[in-house]
PDB file of C-alpha atoms in Angstrom:
ATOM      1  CA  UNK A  25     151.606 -72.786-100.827  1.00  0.00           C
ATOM      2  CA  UNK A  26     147.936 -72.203-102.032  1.00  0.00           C
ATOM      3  CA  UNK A  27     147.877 -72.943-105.357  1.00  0.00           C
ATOM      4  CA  UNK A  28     144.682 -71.739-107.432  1.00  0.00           C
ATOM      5  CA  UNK A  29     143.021 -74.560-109.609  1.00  0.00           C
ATOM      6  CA  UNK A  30     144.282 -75.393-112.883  1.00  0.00           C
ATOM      7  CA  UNK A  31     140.517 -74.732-114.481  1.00  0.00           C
ATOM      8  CA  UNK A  32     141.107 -71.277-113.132  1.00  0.00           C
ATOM      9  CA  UNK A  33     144.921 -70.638-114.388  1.00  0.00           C
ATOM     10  CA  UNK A  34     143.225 -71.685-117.765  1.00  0.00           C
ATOM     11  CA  UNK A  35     140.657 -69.319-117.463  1.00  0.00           C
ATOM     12  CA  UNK A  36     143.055 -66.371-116.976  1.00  0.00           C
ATOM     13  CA  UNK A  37     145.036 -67.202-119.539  1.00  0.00           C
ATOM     14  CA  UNK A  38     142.680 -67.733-121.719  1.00  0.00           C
ATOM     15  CA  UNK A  39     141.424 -64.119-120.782  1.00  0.00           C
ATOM     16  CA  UNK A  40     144.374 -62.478-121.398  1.00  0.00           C
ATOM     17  CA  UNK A  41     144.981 -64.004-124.341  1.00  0.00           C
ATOM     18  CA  UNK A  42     141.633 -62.805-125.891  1.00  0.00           C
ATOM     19  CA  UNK A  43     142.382 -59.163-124.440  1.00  0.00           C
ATOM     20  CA  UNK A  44     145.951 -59.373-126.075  1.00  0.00           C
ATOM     21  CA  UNK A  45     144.182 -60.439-129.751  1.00  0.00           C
ATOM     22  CA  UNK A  46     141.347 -57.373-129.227  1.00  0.00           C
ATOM     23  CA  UNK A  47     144.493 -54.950-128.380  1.00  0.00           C
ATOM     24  CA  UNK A  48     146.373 -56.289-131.741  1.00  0.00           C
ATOM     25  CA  UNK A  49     143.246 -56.093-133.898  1.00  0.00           C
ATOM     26  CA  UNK A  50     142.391 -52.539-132.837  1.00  0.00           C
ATOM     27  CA  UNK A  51     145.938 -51.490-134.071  1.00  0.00           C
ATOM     28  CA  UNK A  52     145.770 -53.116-136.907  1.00  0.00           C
ATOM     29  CA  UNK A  53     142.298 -51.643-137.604  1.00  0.00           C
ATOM     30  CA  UNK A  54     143.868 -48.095-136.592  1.00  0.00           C
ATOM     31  CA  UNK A  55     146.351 -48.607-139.217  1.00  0.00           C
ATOM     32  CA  UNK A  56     144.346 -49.559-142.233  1.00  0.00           C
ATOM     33  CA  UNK A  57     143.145 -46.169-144.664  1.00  0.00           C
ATOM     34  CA  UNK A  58     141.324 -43.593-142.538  1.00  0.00           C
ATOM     35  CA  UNK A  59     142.021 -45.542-139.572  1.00  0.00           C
ATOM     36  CA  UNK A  60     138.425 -47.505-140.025  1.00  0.00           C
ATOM     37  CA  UNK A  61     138.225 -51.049-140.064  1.00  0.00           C
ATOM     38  CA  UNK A  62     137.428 -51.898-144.374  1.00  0.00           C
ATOM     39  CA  UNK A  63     133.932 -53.019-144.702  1.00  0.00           C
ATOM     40  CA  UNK A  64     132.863 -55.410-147.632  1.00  0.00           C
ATOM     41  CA  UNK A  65     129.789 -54.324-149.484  1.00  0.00           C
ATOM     42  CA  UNK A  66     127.439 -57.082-149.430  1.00  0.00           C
ATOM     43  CA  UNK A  67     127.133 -59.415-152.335  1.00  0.00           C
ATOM     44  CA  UNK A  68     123.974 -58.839-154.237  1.00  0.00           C
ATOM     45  CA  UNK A  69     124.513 -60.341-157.037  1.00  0.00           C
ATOM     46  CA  UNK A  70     122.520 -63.233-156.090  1.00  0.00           C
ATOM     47  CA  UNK A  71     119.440 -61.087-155.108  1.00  0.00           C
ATOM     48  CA  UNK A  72     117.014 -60.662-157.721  1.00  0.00           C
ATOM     49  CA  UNK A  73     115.563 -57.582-159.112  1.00  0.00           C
ATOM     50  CA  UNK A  74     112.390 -56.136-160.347  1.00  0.00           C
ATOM     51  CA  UNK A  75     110.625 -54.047-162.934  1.00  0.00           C
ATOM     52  CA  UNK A  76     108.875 -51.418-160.425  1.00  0.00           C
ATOM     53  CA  UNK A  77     106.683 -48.522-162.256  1.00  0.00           C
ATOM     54  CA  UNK A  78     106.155 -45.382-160.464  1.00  0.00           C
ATOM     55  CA  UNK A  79     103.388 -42.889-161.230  1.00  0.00           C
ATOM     56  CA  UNK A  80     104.177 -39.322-161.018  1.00  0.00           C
ATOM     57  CA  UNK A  81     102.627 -36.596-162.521  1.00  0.00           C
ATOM     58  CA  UNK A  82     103.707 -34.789-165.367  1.00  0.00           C
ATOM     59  CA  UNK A  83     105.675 -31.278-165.838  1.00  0.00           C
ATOM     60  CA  UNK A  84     102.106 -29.707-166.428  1.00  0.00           C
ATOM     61  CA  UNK A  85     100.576 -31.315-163.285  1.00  0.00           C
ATOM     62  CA  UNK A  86      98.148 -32.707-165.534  1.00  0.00           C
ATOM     63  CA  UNK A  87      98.303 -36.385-165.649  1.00  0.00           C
ATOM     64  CA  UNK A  88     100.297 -39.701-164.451  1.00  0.00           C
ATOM     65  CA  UNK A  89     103.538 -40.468-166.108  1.00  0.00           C
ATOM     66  CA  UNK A  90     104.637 -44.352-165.628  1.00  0.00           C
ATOM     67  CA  UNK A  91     108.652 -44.342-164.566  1.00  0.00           C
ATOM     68  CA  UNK A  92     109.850 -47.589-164.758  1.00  0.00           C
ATOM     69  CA  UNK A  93     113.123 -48.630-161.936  1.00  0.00           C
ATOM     70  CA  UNK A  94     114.612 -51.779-161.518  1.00  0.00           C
ATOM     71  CA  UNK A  95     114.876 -52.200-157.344  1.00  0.00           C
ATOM     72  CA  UNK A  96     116.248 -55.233-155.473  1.00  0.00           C
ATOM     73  CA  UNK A  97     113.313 -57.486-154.754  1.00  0.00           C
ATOM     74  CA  UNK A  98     112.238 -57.485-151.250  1.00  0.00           C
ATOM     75  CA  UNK A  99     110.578 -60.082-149.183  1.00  0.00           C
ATOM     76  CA  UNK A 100     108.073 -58.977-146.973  1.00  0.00           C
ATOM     77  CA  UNK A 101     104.784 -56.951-147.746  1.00  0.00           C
ATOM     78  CA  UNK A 102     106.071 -53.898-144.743  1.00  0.00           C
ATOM     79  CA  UNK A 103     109.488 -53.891-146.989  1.00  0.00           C
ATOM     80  CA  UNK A 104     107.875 -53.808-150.730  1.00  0.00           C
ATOM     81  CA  UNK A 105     105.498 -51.292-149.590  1.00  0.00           C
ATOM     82  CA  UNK A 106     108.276 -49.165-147.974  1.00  0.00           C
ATOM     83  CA  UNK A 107     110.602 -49.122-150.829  1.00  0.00           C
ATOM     84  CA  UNK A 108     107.665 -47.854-152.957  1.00  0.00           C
ATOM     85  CA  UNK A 109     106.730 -44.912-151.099  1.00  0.00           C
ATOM     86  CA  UNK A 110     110.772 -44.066-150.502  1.00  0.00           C
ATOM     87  CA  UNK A 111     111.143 -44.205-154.263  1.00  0.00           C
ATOM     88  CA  UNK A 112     107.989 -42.179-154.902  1.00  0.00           C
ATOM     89  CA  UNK A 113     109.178 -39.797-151.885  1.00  0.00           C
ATOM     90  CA  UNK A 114     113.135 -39.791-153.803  1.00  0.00           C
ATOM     91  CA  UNK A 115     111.160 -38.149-156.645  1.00  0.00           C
ATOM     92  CA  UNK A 116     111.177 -38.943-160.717  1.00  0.00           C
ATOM     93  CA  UNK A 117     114.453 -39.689-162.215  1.00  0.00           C
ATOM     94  CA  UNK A 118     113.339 -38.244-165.554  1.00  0.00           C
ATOM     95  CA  UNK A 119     110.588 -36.293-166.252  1.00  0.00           C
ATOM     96  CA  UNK A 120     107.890 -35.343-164.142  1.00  0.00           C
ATOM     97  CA  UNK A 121     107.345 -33.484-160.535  1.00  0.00           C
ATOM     98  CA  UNK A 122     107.660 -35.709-156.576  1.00  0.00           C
ATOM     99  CA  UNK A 123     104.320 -35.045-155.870  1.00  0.00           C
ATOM    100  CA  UNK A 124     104.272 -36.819-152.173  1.00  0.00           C
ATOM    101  CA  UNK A 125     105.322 -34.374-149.231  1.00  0.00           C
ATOM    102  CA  UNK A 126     108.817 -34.535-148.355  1.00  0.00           C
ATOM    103  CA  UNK A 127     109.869 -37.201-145.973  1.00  0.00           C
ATOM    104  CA  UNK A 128     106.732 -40.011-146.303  1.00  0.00           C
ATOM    105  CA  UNK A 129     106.966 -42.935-145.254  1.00  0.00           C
ATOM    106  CA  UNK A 130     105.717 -45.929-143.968  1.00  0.00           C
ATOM    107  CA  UNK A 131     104.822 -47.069-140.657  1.00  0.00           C
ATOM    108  CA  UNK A 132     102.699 -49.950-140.855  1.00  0.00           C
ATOM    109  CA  UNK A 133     101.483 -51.614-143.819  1.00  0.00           C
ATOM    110  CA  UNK A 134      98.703 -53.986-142.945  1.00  0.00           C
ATOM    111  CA  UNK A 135      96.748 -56.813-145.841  1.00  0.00           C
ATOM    112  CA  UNK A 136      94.094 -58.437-144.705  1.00  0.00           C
ATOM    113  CA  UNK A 137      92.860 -61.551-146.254  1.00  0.00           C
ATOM    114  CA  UNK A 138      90.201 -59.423-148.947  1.00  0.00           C
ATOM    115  CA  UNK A 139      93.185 -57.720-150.970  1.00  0.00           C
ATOM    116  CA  UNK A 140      92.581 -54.382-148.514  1.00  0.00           C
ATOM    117  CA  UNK A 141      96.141 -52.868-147.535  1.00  0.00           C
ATOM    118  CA  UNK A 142      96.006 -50.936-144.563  1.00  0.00           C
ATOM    119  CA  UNK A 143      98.909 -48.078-145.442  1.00  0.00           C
ATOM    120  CA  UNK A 144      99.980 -45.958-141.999  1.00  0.00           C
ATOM    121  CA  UNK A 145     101.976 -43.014-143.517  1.00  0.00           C
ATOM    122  CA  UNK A 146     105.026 -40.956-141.415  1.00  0.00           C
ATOM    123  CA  UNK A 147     103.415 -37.409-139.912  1.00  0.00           C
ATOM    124  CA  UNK A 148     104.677 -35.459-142.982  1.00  0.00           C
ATOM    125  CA  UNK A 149     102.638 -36.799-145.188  1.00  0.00           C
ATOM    126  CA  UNK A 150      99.837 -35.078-143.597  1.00  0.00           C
ATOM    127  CA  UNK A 151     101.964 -32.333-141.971  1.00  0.00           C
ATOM    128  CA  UNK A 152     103.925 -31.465-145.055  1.00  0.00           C
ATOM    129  CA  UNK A 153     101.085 -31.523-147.913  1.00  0.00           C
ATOM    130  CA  UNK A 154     101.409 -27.638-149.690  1.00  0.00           C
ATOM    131  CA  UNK A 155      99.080 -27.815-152.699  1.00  0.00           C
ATOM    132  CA  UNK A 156      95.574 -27.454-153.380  1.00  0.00           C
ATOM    133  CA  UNK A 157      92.995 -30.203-155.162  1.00  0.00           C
ATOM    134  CA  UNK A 158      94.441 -31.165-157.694  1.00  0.00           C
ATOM    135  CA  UNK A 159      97.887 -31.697-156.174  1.00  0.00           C
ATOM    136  CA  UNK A 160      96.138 -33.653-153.443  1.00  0.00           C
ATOM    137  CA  UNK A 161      94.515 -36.098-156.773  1.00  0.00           C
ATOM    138  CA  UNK A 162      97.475 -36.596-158.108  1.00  0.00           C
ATOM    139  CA  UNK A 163      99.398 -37.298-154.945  1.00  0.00           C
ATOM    140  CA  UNK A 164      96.831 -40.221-153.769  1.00  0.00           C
ATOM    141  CA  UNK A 165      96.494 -41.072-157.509  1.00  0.00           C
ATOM    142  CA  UNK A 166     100.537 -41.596-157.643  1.00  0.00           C
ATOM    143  CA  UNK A 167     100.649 -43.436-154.031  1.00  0.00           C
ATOM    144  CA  UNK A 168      97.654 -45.770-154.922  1.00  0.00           C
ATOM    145  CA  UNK A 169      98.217 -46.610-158.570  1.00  0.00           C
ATOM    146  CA  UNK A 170     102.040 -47.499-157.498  1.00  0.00           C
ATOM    147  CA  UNK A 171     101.271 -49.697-154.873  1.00  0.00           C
ATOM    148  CA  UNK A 172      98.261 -51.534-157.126  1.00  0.00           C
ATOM    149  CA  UNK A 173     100.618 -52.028-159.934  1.00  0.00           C
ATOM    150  CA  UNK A 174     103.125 -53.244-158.334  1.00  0.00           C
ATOM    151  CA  UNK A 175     101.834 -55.337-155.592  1.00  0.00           C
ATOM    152  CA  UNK A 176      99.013 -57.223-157.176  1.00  0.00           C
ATOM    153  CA  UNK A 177      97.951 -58.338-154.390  1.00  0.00           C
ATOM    154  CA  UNK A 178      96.547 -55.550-153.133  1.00  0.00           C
ATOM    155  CA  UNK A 179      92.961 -54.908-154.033  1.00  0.00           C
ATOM    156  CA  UNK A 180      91.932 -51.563-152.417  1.00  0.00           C
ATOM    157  CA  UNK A 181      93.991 -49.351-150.048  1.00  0.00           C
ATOM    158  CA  UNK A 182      92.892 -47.383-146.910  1.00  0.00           C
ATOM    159  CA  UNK A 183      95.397 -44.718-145.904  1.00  0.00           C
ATOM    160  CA  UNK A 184      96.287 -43.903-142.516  1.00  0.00           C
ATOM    161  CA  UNK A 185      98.661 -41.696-141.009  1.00  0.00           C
ATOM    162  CA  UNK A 186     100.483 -41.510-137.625  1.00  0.00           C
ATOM    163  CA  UNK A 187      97.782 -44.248-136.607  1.00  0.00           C
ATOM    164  CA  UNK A 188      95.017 -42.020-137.167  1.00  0.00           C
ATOM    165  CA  UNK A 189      92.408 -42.290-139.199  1.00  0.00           C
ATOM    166  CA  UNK A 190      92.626 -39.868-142.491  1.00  0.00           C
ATOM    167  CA  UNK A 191      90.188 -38.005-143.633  1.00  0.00           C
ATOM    168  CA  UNK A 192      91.514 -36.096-146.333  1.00  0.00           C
ATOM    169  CA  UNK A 193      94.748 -34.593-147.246  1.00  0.00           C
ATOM    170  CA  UNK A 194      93.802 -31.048-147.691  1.00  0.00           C
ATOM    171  CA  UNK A 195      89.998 -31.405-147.202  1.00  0.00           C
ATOM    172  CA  UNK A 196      89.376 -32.164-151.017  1.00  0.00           C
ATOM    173  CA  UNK A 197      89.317 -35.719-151.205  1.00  0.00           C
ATOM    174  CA  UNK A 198      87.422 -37.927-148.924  1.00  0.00           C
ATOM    175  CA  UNK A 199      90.201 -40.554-147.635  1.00  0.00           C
ATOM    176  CA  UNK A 200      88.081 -42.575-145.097  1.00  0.00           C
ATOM    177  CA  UNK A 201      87.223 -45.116-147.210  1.00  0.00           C
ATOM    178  CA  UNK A 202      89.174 -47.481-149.037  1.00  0.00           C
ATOM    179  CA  UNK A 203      90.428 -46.456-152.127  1.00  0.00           C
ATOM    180  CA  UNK A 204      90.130 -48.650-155.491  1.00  0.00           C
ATOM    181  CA  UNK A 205      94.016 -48.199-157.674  1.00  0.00           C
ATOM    182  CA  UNK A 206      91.751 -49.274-160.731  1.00  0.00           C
ATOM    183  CA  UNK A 207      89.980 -46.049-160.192  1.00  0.00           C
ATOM    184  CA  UNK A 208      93.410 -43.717-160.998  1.00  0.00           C
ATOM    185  CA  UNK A 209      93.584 -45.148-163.924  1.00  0.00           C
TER     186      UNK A 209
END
Protein backbone atom coordinates (compact mmCIF):
# COMPACT_ATOMS: atom_id res chain seq x y z
CA UNK A 1 0.00 0.00 0.00
CA UNK A 2 1.54 3.52 -0.72
CA UNK A 3 1.04 5.39 2.08
CA UNK A 4 1.56 9.34 1.75
CA UNK A 5 3.91 10.88 4.50
CA UNK A 6 2.65 11.77 7.76
CA UNK A 7 4.07 15.63 7.24
CA UNK A 8 1.70 15.57 4.33
CA UNK A 9 -1.58 13.91 6.09
CA UNK A 10 -0.84 16.85 8.58
CA UNK A 11 -0.77 19.27 6.05
CA UNK A 12 -4.22 18.32 4.67
CA UNK A 13 -5.70 18.26 7.66
CA UNK A 14 -4.53 21.08 8.76
CA UNK A 15 -5.97 22.62 5.44
CA UNK A 16 -9.20 21.52 5.83
CA UNK A 17 -9.45 22.41 9.07
CA UNK A 18 -8.66 26.14 8.32
CA UNK A 19 -11.23 25.96 5.28
CA UNK A 20 -13.87 24.43 7.75
CA UNK A 21 -13.17 27.60 10.44
CA UNK A 22 -13.36 30.31 7.23
CA UNK A 23 -16.79 28.42 6.17
CA UNK A 24 -18.11 28.76 10.01
CA UNK A 25 -16.95 32.36 10.39
CA UNK A 26 -18.57 33.52 7.14
CA UNK A 27 -21.96 32.18 8.55
CA UNK A 28 -21.61 33.52 11.51
CA UNK A 29 -20.66 36.89 9.95
CA UNK A 30 -23.83 36.38 7.55
CA UNK A 31 -25.88 36.12 10.55
CA UNK A 32 -24.90 39.08 12.62
CA UNK A 33 -27.29 42.62 11.85
CA UNK A 34 -27.27 43.45 8.14
CA UNK A 35 -25.40 40.43 7.47
CA UNK A 36 -21.88 42.54 7.82
CA UNK A 37 -19.27 41.48 9.98
CA UNK A 38 -19.54 44.44 13.30
CA UNK A 39 -16.63 46.70 13.07
CA UNK A 40 -15.20 48.45 16.28
CA UNK A 41 -14.60 52.14 15.91
CA UNK A 42 -11.15 52.79 16.80
CA UNK A 43 -10.24 54.01 20.21
CA UNK A 44 -9.24 57.61 20.16
CA UNK A 45 -9.42 58.47 23.26
CA UNK A 46 -5.81 58.27 23.72
CA UNK A 47 -5.05 60.54 20.67
CA UNK A 48 -4.64 64.02 21.46
CA UNK A 49 -6.33 66.97 20.06
CA UNK A 50 -5.73 70.46 18.99
CA UNK A 51 -6.90 74.04 18.95
CA UNK A 52 -6.84 74.59 14.95
CA UNK A 53 -8.07 78.27 13.73
CA UNK A 54 -9.37 78.61 10.33
CA UNK A 55 -9.61 81.88 8.41
CA UNK A 56 -12.56 82.43 6.31
CA UNK A 57 -13.97 85.40 5.18
CA UNK A 58 -16.83 87.06 6.44
CA UNK A 59 -20.70 87.20 5.25
CA UNK A 60 -19.73 90.60 3.51
CA UNK A 61 -16.62 89.14 1.76
CA UNK A 62 -14.82 91.76 3.42
CA UNK A 63 -12.36 90.45 5.84
CA UNK A 64 -10.92 87.16 7.70
CA UNK A 65 -12.96 85.67 10.43
CA UNK A 66 -10.77 83.26 12.86
CA UNK A 67 -12.99 79.80 13.43
CA UNK A 68 -11.53 77.96 15.98
CA UNK A 69 -11.98 73.54 15.70
CA UNK A 70 -10.58 71.15 17.85
CA UNK A 71 -9.12 68.20 15.24
CA UNK A 72 -7.26 65.02 16.24
CA UNK A 73 -3.58 65.84 16.15
CA UNK A 74 -1.79 64.39 13.31
CA UNK A 75 1.75 63.35 12.90
CA UNK A 76 3.27 64.10 9.81
CA UNK A 77 3.69 67.58 8.01
CA UNK A 78 1.67 65.85 4.41
CA UNK A 79 -1.22 64.88 7.14
CA UNK A 80 -1.44 68.38 9.21
CA UNK A 81 -1.34 70.20 6.05
CA UNK A 82 -4.09 67.98 4.50
CA UNK A 83 -6.50 68.16 7.28
CA UNK A 84 -6.20 71.99 7.03
CA UNK A 85 -7.09 72.49 3.57
CA UNK A 86 -10.06 69.59 3.97
CA UNK A 87 -11.40 71.64 6.85
CA UNK A 88 -11.02 74.95 5.00
CA UNK A 89 -12.50 73.05 1.77
CA UNK A 90 -15.62 71.49 4.44
CA UNK A 91 -16.43 75.22 4.79
CA UNK A 92 -17.17 77.49 8.18
CA UNK A 93 -19.21 75.89 10.80
CA UNK A 94 -20.58 79.26 11.91
CA UNK A 95 -20.42 82.29 10.28
CA UNK A 96 -18.71 83.18 7.30
CA UNK A 97 -18.52 81.94 3.40
CA UNK A 98 -15.90 78.47 2.07
CA UNK A 99 -14.02 80.58 0.05
CA UNK A 100 -11.57 77.68 -1.50
CA UNK A 101 -13.02 75.95 -4.76
CA UNK A 102 -14.85 72.91 -4.12
CA UNK A 103 -12.88 69.76 -3.81
CA UNK A 104 -9.02 71.18 -2.87
CA UNK A 105 -6.77 69.35 -1.73
CA UNK A 106 -3.46 68.37 -1.20
CA UNK A 107 -1.04 66.53 -3.14
CA UNK A 108 2.27 67.13 -1.92
CA UNK A 109 3.27 69.26 0.82
CA UNK A 110 6.99 69.83 0.75
CA UNK A 111 9.30 72.04 3.91
CA UNK A 112 12.49 72.61 3.23
CA UNK A 113 14.97 73.37 5.85
CA UNK A 114 14.31 77.65 5.57
CA UNK A 115 10.57 77.42 6.94
CA UNK A 116 9.39 77.46 2.92
CA UNK A 117 6.37 74.89 2.47
CA UNK A 118 6.04 73.79 -0.89
CA UNK A 119 1.91 73.30 -1.07
CA UNK A 120 0.83 71.13 -4.48
CA UNK A 121 -3.00 71.71 -4.57
CA UNK A 122 -5.71 68.98 -6.33
CA UNK A 123 -6.71 70.38 -10.13
CA UNK A 124 -9.86 72.11 -8.74
CA UNK A 125 -8.32 74.45 -7.02
CA UNK A 126 -7.25 76.00 -10.14
CA UNK A 127 -10.01 74.45 -12.30
CA UNK A 128 -12.85 75.31 -9.99
CA UNK A 129 -11.91 79.07 -8.87
CA UNK A 130 -15.42 81.30 -9.90
CA UNK A 131 -14.77 84.75 -8.43
CA UNK A 132 -13.01 87.75 -9.33
CA UNK A 133 -10.01 89.72 -7.21
CA UNK A 134 -11.06 89.96 -4.34
CA UNK A 135 -12.39 86.42 -3.95
CA UNK A 136 -9.03 85.25 -5.25
CA UNK A 137 -7.34 87.62 -1.91
CA UNK A 138 -9.29 86.22 0.33
CA UNK A 139 -9.01 82.66 -0.84
CA UNK A 140 -4.95 82.70 -0.72
CA UNK A 141 -5.33 84.98 2.36
CA UNK A 142 -7.57 82.07 4.12
CA UNK A 143 -5.20 79.08 2.73
CA UNK A 144 -1.94 80.92 3.82
CA UNK A 145 -2.86 82.53 7.12
CA UNK A 146 -4.32 78.88 8.17
CA UNK A 147 -1.45 77.01 7.42
CA UNK A 148 1.03 79.89 9.16
CA UNK A 149 -1.01 79.83 12.24
CA UNK A 150 -1.24 76.66 12.69
CA UNK A 151 1.93 75.12 11.61
CA UNK A 152 4.55 77.42 12.97
CA UNK A 153 6.89 76.03 11.33
CA UNK A 154 6.22 77.19 8.24
CA UNK A 155 7.76 80.48 7.30
CA UNK A 156 6.57 81.34 3.73
CA UNK A 157 4.46 79.18 1.36
CA UNK A 158 4.77 78.66 -2.46
CA UNK A 159 1.62 77.21 -3.99
CA UNK A 160 1.56 74.74 -6.61
CA UNK A 161 -1.02 72.90 -8.27
CA UNK A 162 -1.23 69.57 -10.18
CA UNK A 163 2.73 69.87 -10.11
CA UNK A 164 2.74 72.92 -12.01
CA UNK A 165 3.95 75.92 -11.26
CA UNK A 166 1.06 78.68 -10.35
CA UNK A 167 0.93 81.74 -11.50
CA UNK A 168 -2.11 83.17 -10.33
CA UNK A 169 -5.52 82.01 -9.54
CA UNK A 170 -7.55 84.17 -11.73
CA UNK A 171 -4.73 86.40 -13.12
CA UNK A 172 -5.01 88.96 -10.14
CA UNK A 173 -2.53 87.89 -7.82
CA UNK A 174 0.95 87.01 -8.70
CA UNK A 175 1.44 83.36 -7.07
CA UNK A 176 5.02 82.54 -8.32
CA UNK A 177 6.68 83.59 -5.53
CA UNK A 178 6.53 82.56 -2.12
CA UNK A 179 4.03 83.97 -0.14
CA UNK A 180 4.69 85.53 3.51
CA UNK A 181 1.21 84.35 6.07
CA UNK A 182 2.43 87.47 8.16
CA UNK A 183 1.46 89.49 5.19
CA UNK A 184 -2.62 88.41 5.46
CA UNK A 185 -2.65 89.63 8.48
Amino acid sequence: MNRLPLWVRAGAILLMLAVLGYAGWRLWASRAPGGVVPVVAADTTQAGMRSMTLYFPDAEGERLRAETREMLEQEGLHERVAQLVRALDEGPTGGGVAVLPAGTSVLHAYLDDQGLLTLDLSGAFRQSFTGGARTEELAIGSLVRTLGDNLPEVKRVLLVCGGAPLVSLAGHLPLDQPLDPHDWL
